[in-house]
Coordinates of C-alpha atoms and ligand atoms in Angstrom, one line a residue:
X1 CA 56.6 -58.9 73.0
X2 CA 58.6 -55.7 71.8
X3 CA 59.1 -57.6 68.5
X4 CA 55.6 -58.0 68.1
X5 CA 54.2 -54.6 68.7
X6 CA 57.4 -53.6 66.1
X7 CA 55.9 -55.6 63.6
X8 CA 52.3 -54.6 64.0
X9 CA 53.2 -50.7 64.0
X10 CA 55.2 -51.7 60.6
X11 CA 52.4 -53.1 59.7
X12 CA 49.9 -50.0 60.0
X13 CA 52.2 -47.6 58.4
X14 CA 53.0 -50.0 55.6
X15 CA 49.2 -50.3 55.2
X16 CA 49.0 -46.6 55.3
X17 CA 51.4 -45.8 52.7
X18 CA 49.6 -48.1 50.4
X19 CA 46.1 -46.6 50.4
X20 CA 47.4 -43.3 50.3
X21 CA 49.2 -44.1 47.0
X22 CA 45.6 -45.8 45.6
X23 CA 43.7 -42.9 46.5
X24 CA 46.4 -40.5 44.7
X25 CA 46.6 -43.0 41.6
X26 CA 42.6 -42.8 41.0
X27 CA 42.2 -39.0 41.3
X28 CA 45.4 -38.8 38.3
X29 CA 43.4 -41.4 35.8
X30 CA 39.9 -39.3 36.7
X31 CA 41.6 -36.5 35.6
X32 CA 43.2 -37.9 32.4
X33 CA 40.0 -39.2 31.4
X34 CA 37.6 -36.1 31.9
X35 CA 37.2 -34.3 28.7
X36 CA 38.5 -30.6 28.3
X37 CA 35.8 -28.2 28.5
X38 CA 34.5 -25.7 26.3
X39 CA 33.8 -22.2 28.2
X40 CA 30.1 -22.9 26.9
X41 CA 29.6 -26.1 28.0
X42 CA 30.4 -24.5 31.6
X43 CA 26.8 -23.2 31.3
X44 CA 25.1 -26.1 30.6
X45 CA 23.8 -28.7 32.8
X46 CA 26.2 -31.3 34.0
X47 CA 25.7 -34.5 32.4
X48 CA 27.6 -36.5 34.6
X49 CA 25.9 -38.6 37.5
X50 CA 25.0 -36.5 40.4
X51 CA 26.0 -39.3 42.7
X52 CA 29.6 -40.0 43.5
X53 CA 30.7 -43.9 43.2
X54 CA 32.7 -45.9 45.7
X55 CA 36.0 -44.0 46.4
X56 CA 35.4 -41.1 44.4
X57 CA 35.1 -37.8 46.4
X58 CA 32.1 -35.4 46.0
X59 CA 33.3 -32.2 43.1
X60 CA 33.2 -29.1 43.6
X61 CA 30.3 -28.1 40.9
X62 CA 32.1 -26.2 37.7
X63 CA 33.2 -22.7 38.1
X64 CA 31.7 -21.8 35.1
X65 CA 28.3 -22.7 36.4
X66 CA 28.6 -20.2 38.9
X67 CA 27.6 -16.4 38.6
X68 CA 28.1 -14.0 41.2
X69 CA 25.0 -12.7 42.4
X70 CA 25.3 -8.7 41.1
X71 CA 26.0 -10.5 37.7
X72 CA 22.1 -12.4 37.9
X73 CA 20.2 -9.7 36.1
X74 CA 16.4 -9.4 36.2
X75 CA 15.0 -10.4 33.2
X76 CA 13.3 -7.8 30.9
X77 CA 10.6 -6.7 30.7
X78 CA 9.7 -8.1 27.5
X79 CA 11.7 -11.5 28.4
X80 CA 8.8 -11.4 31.3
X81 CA 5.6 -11.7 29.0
X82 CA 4.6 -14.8 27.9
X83 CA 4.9 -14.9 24.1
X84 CA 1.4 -14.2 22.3
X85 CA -0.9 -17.3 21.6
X86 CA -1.7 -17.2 17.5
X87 CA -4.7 -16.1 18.3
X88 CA -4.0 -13.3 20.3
X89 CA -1.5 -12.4 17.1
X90 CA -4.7 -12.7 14.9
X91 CA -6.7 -10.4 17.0
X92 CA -4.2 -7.3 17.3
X93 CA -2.4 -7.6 14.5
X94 CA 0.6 -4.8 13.9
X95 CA -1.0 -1.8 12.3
X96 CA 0.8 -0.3 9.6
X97 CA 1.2 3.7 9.1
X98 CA 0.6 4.7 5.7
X99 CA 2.7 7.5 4.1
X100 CA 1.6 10.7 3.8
X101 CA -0.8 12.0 1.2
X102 CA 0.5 15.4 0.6
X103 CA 3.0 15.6 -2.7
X104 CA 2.6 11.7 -3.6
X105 CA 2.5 12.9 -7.2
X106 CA 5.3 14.4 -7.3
X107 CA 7.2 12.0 -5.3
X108 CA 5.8 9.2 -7.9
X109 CA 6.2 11.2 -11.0
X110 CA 8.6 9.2 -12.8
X111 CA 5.9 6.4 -12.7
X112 CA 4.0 8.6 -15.8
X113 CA 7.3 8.1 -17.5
X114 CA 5.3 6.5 -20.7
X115 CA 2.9 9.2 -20.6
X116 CA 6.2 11.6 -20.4
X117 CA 7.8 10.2 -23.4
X118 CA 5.1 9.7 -26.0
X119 CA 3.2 12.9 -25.1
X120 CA 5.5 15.8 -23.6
X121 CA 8.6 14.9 -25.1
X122 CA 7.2 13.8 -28.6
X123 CA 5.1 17.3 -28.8
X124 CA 7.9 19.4 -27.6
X125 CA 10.2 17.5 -30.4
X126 CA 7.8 18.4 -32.8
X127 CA 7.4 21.9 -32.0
X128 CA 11.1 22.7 -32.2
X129 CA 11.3 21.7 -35.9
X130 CA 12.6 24.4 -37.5
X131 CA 9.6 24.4 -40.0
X132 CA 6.2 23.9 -38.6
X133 CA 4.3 22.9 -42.0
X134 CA 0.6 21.4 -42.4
X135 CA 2.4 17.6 -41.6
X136 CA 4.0 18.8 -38.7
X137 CA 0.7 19.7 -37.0
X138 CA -0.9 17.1 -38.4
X139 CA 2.0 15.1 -36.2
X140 CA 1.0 17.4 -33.2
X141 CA -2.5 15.9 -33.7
X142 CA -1.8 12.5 -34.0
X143 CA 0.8 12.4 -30.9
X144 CA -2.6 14.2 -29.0
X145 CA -4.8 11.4 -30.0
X146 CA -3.0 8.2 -29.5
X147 CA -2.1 9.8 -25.7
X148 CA -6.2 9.4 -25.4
X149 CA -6.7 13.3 -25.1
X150 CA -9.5 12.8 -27.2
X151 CA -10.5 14.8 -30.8
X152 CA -12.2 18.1 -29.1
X153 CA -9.6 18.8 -26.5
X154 CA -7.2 18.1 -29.1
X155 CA -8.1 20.6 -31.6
X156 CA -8.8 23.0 -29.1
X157 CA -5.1 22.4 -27.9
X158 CA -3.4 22.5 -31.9
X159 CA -5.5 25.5 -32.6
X160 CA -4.2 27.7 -29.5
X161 CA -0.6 26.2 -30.1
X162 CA -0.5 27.3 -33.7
X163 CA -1.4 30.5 -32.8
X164 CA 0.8 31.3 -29.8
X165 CA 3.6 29.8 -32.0
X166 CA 3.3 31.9 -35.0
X167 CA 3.5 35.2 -32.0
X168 CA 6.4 33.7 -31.1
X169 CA 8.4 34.0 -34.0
X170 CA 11.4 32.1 -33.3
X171 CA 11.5 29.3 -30.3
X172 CA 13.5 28.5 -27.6
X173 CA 13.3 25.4 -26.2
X174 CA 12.3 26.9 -23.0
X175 CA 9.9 28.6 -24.7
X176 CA 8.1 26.1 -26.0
X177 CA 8.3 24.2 -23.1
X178 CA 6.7 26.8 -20.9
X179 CA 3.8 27.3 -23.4
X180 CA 3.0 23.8 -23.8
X181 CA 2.7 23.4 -20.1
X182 CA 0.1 26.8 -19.7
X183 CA -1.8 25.0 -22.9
X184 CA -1.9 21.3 -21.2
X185 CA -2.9 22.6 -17.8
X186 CA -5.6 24.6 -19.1
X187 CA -7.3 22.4 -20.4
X188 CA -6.2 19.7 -17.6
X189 CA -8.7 22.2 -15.8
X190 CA -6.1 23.7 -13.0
X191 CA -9.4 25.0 -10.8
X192 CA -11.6 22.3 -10.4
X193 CA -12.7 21.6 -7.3
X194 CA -11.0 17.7 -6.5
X195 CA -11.6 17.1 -2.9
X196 CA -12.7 13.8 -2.2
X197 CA -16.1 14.7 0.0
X198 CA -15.2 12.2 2.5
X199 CA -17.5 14.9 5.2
X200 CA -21.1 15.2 5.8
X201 CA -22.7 18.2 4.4
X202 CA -24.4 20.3 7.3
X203 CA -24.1 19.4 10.7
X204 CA -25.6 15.9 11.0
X205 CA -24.1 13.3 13.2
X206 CA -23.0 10.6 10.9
X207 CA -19.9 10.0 9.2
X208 CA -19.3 10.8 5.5
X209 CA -20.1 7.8 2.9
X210 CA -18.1 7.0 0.0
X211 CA -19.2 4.6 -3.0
X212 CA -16.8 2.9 -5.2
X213 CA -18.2 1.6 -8.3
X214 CA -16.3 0.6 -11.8
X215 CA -16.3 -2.4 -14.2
X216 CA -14.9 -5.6 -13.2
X217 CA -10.7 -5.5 -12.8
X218 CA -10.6 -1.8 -12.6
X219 CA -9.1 -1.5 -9.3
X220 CA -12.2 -1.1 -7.3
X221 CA -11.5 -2.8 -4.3
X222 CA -7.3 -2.2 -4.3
X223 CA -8.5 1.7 -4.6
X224 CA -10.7 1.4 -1.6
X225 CA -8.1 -0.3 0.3
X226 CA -5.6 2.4 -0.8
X227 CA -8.4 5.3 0.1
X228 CA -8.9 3.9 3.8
X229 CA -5.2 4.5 4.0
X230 CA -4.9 8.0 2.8
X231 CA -7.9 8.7 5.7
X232 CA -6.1 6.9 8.4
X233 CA -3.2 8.9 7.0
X234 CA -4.8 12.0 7.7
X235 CA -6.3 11.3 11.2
X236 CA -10.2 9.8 10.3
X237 CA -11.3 7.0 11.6
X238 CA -13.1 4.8 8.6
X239 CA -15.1 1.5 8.6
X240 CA -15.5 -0.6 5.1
X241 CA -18.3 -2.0 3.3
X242 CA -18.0 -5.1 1.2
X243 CA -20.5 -4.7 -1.1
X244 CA -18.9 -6.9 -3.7
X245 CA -21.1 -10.0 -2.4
X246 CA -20.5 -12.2 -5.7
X247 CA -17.1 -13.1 -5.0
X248 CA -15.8 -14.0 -1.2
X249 CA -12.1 -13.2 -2.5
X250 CA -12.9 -9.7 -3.6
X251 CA -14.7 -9.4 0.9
X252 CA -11.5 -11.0 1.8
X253 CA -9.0 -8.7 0.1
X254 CA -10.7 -5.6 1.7
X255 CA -10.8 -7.0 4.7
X256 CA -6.8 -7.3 4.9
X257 CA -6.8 -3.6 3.5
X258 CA -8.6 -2.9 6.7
X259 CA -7.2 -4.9 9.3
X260 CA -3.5 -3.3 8.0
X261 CA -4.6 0.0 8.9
X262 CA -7.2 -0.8 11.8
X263 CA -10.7 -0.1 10.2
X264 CA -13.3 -2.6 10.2
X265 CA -15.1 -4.3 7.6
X266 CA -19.1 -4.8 7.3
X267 CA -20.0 -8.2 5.1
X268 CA -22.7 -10.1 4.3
X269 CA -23.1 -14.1 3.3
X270 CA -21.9 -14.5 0.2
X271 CA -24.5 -14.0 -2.8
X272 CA -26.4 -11.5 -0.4
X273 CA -27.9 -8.4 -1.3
X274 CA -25.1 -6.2 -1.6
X275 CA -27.6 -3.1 -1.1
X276 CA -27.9 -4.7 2.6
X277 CA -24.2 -4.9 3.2
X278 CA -24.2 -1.7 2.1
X279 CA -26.7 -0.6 4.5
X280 CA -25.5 -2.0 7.6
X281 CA -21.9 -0.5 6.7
X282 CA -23.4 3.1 7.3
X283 CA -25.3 2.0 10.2
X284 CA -22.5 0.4 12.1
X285 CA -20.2 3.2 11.3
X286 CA -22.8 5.4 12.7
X287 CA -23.0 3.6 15.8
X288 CA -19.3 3.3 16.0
X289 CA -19.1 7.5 15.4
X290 CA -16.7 6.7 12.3
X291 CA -15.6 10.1 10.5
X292 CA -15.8 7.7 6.9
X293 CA -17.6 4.7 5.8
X294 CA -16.2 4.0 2.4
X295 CA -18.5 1.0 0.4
X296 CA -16.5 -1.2 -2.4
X297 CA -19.4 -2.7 -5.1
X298 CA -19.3 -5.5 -6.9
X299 CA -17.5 -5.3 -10.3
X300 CA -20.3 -5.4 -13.3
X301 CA -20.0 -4.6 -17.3
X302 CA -21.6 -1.5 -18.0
X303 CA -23.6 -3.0 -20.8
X304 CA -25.6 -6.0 -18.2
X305 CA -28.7 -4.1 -17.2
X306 CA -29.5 -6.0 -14.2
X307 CA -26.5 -5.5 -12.6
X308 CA -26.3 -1.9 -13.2
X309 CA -30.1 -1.5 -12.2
X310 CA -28.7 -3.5 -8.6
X311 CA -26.0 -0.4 -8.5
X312 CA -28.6 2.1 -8.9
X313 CA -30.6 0.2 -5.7
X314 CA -27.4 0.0 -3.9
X315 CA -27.2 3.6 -3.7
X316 CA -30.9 4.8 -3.0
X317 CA -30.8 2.0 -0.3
X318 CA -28.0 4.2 1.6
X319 CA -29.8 7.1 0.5
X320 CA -31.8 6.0 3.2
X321 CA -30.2 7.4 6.1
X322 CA -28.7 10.4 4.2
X323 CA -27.0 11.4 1.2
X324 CA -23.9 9.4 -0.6
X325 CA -21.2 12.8 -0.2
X326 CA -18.6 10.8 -3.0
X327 CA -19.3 8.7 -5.7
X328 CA -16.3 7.4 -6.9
X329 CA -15.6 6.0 -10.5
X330 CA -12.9 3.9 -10.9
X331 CA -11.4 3.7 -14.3
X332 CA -8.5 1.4 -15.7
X333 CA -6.2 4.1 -17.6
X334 CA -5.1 1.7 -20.1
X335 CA -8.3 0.9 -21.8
X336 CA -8.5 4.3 -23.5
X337 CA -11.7 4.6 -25.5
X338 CA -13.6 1.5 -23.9
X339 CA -13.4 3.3 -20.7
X340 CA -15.0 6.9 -21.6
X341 CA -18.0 4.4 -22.8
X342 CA -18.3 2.9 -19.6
X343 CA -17.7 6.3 -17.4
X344 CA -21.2 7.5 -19.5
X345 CA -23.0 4.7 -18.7
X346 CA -22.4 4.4 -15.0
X347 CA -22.9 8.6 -14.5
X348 CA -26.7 7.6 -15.6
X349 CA -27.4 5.3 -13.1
X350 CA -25.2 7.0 -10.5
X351 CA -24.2 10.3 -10.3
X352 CA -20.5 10.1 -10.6
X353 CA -18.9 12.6 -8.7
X354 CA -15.4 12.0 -8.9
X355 CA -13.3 9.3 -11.3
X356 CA -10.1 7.6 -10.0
X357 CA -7.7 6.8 -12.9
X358 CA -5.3 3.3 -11.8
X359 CA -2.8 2.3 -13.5
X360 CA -1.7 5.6 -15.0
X361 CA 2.0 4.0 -14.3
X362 CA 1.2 1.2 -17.3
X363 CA 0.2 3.6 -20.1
X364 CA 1.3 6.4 -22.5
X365 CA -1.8 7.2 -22.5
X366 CA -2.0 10.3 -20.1
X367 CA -3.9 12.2 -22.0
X368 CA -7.1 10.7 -20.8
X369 CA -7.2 12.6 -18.1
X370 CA -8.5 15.4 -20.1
X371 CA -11.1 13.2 -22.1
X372 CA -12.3 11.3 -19.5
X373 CA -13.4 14.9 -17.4
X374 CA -14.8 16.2 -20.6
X375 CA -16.6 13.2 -21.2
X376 CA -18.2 13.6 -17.8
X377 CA -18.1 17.1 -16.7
X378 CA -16.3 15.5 -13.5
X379 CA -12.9 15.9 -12.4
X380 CA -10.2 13.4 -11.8
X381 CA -9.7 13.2 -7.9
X382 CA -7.2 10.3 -7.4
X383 CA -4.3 8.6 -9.8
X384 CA -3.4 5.1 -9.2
X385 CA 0.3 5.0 -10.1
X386 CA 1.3 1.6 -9.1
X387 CA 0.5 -2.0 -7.0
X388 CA 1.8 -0.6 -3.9
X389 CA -0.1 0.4 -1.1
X390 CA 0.6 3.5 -0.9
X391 CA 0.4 4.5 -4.9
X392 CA -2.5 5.8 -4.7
X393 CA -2.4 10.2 -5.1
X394 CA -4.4 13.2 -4.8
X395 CA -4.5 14.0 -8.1
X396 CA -2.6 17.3 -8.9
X397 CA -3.3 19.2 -12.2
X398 CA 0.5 21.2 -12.1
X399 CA 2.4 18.3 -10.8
X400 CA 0.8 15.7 -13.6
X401 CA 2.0 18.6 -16.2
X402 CA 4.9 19.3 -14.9
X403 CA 5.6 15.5 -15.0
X404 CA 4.6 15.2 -18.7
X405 CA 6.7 18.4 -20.0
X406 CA 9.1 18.4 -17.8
X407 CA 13.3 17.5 -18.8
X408 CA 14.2 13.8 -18.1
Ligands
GTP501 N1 -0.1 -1.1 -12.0 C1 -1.2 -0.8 -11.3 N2 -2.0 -1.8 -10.9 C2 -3.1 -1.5 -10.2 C3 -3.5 -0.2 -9.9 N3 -4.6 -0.2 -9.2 C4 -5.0 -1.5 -9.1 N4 -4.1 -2.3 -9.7 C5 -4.2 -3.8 -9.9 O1 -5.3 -4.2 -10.6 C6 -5.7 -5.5 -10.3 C7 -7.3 -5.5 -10.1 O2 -7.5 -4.8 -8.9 P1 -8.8 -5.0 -8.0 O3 -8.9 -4.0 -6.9 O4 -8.9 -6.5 -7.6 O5 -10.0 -4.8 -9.0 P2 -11.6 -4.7 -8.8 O6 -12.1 -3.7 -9.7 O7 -11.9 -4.7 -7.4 O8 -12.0 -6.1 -9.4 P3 -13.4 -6.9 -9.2 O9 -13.5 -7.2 -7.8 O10 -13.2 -8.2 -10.1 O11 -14.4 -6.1 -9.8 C8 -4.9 -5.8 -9.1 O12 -3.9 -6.7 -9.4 C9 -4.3 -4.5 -8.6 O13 -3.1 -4.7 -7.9 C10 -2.6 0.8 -10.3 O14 -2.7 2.0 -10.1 N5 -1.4 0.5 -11.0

């Protein structure tokens, strides 16, 4: 009996030895097999079965995976909101702040760098020639001309140089320099009134209105979009007319103009009447108590009849519900001659009271500054000096010399 209670107790502890050897021999080969981890992986979500099999004991979930609660930030603010829907992105898009207006020209001065060269430089080259004989000024003349100053203002200029010259006696560069700017800025005309008359006249409740008109490629509608930001610029609230109602593209592209700085833009079905467009422009931008409604026509060659007889509508059609305070000619700097010819033609049919030049950073020819307001009795208000938004200036008779005469 003794014997056989031995052998069963041997038995238990024999049997007990052996499991507990089993059990130690699977935990070592789990370990040997699990791969090592990567601190990131700790934050990821365990790919393993959630369920333990037979003989394996329930983990302890990955350290890693753990924070401590004061490390659980809140999220931010931002993090909180859900992200926009395209179409709220379409509907308040970012609105861009336009850079100031005051001393553009003389921040984008060395854009007239072809004007510079052909017309200050190559005059004051000429006038410090030692001898200053009949060929010389005949030079003088010729440099004048091919910068576009045209023949009267040209003479005028060569006539008052000669003499002021021949006072002089001998020259100093400096000299010379300082009279040819005090000749070039008199007859750039340095006191002519240049606002842009973006404000009622009187006191009448409805906001100032602005016509654009010009040939066809000018830089009519890029100059309106450009003008809506100078007036944003300067604190005025503005709402656009797309008048141009033969092409959609040219409706479209002063639309984006507007939408970038936050003004609105009045259009009508393509092929409308652009003297209705134009009409409702001024009439919603009364309602909406806009300081500026600024109207962008359609392109049209001076020498088509019809279309500058629709012009002529156009305006009296606004003139309905008050006076047009600006109208704006826009003229393409680099056609010279052509454009003087076209600047006539549109001040009959609408009185021009203010031209744009664009693209005065594409040209030697400067000098048409000078011809072009002689031409019309109207002075230059705004320069275009380049494709960017924002290169579009007040014109400013002693900055535009100084830029011409000045030393590179
Ligand atoms: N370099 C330069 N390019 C300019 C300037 N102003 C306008 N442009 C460019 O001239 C081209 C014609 O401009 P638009 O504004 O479309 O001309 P538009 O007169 O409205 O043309 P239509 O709608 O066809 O009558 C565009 O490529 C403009 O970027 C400027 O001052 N300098």
């Amino acid at each position: 009996m003794e014997i056989v209670i031995l052998v069963v107790v041997i038995a238990v502890v024999a049997l007990a030895a052996i499991s507990g050897l089993v059990v130690t021999g699977r935990r070592k080969k789990a370990a040997e097999t699990e791969e090592p981890r990567t601190p990131e992986s700790t934050t990821e979500a365990p790919t393993r079965t959630a369920e333990p099999t037979v003989g394996e004991e329930a983990e302890a979930p990955p350290e890693g995976a753990r924070r401590p609660i004061e490390e659980v930030g809140l999220p931010e603010a931002e993090e909180a909101e859900a992200p926009p829907t395209p179409e709220a992105a379409e509907a308040a898009p970012e609105l861009e702040t336009p850079a100031p207006t005051a001393g553009r020209l003389v921040r984008l001065r060395a854009r007239l760098s072809r004007s510079q060269n052909s017309l200050g430089k190559g005059l004051l080259t000429l006038l410090s020639r030692e001898h200053l004989d009949e060929e010389t000024w005949e030079e003088v003349e010729d440099t004048l001309l091919t910068a576009d100053v045209g023949v009267g203002p040209t003479q005028e200029l060569v006539e008052r140089l000669r003499e002021r010259v021949k006072v002089l006696g001998t020259r100093t560069p400096e000299e010379l320099r300082t009279l040819l700017r005090e000749e070039l800025l008199t007859l750039v005309g340095p006191d002519l009134d240049r606002t842009v008359h973006t404000e009622t006249q009187g006191a009448v409740d409805r906001p100032g209105v602005v016509l654009v008109v010009g040939v066809n490629g000018t830089g009519k509608t890029t100059t309106t979009g450009k003008l809506a930001r100078v007036l944003v610029a300067d604190g005025q609230s503005v709402v656009l007319g797309a008048a141009d109602t033969f092409r959609a593209a040219a409706a479209d592209q002063l639309e984006t103009w507007g939408t970038r700085v936050g003004a609105r833009t009045v259009r009508g079905p393509e092929g409308g009447d652009p003297a209705s467009v134009a009409f409702d422009a001024v009439k919603q931008g009364t309602e909406a108590s806009a300081d500026v409604v600024l109207i962008d026509t359609a392109g049209r060659l001076h020498t088509k009849t019809g279309l500058m007889d629709e012009l002529g509508k156009v305006k009296r059609v606004v003139e309905k519900q008050g006076p047009v305070d600006e109208v704006l000619l826009v003229l393409d700097a680099t056609t010279g001659q052509n454009g003087l010819v076209q600047a006539r033609v549109f001040a009959e049919v609408v009185d021009i009271t203010g031209i744009v030049l664009t693209k005065l950073d594409g040209t030697a020819k400067g000098g048409i500054v000078i011809a072009v307001q002689r031409e019309l009795g109207v002075p230059v208000k705004l320069v275009g000096l380049g494709e960017g938004a924002d290169d579009l200036a007040p014109f400013e008779p002693d900055a535009f010399v100084d830029a011409l005469v000045e030393e590179a």
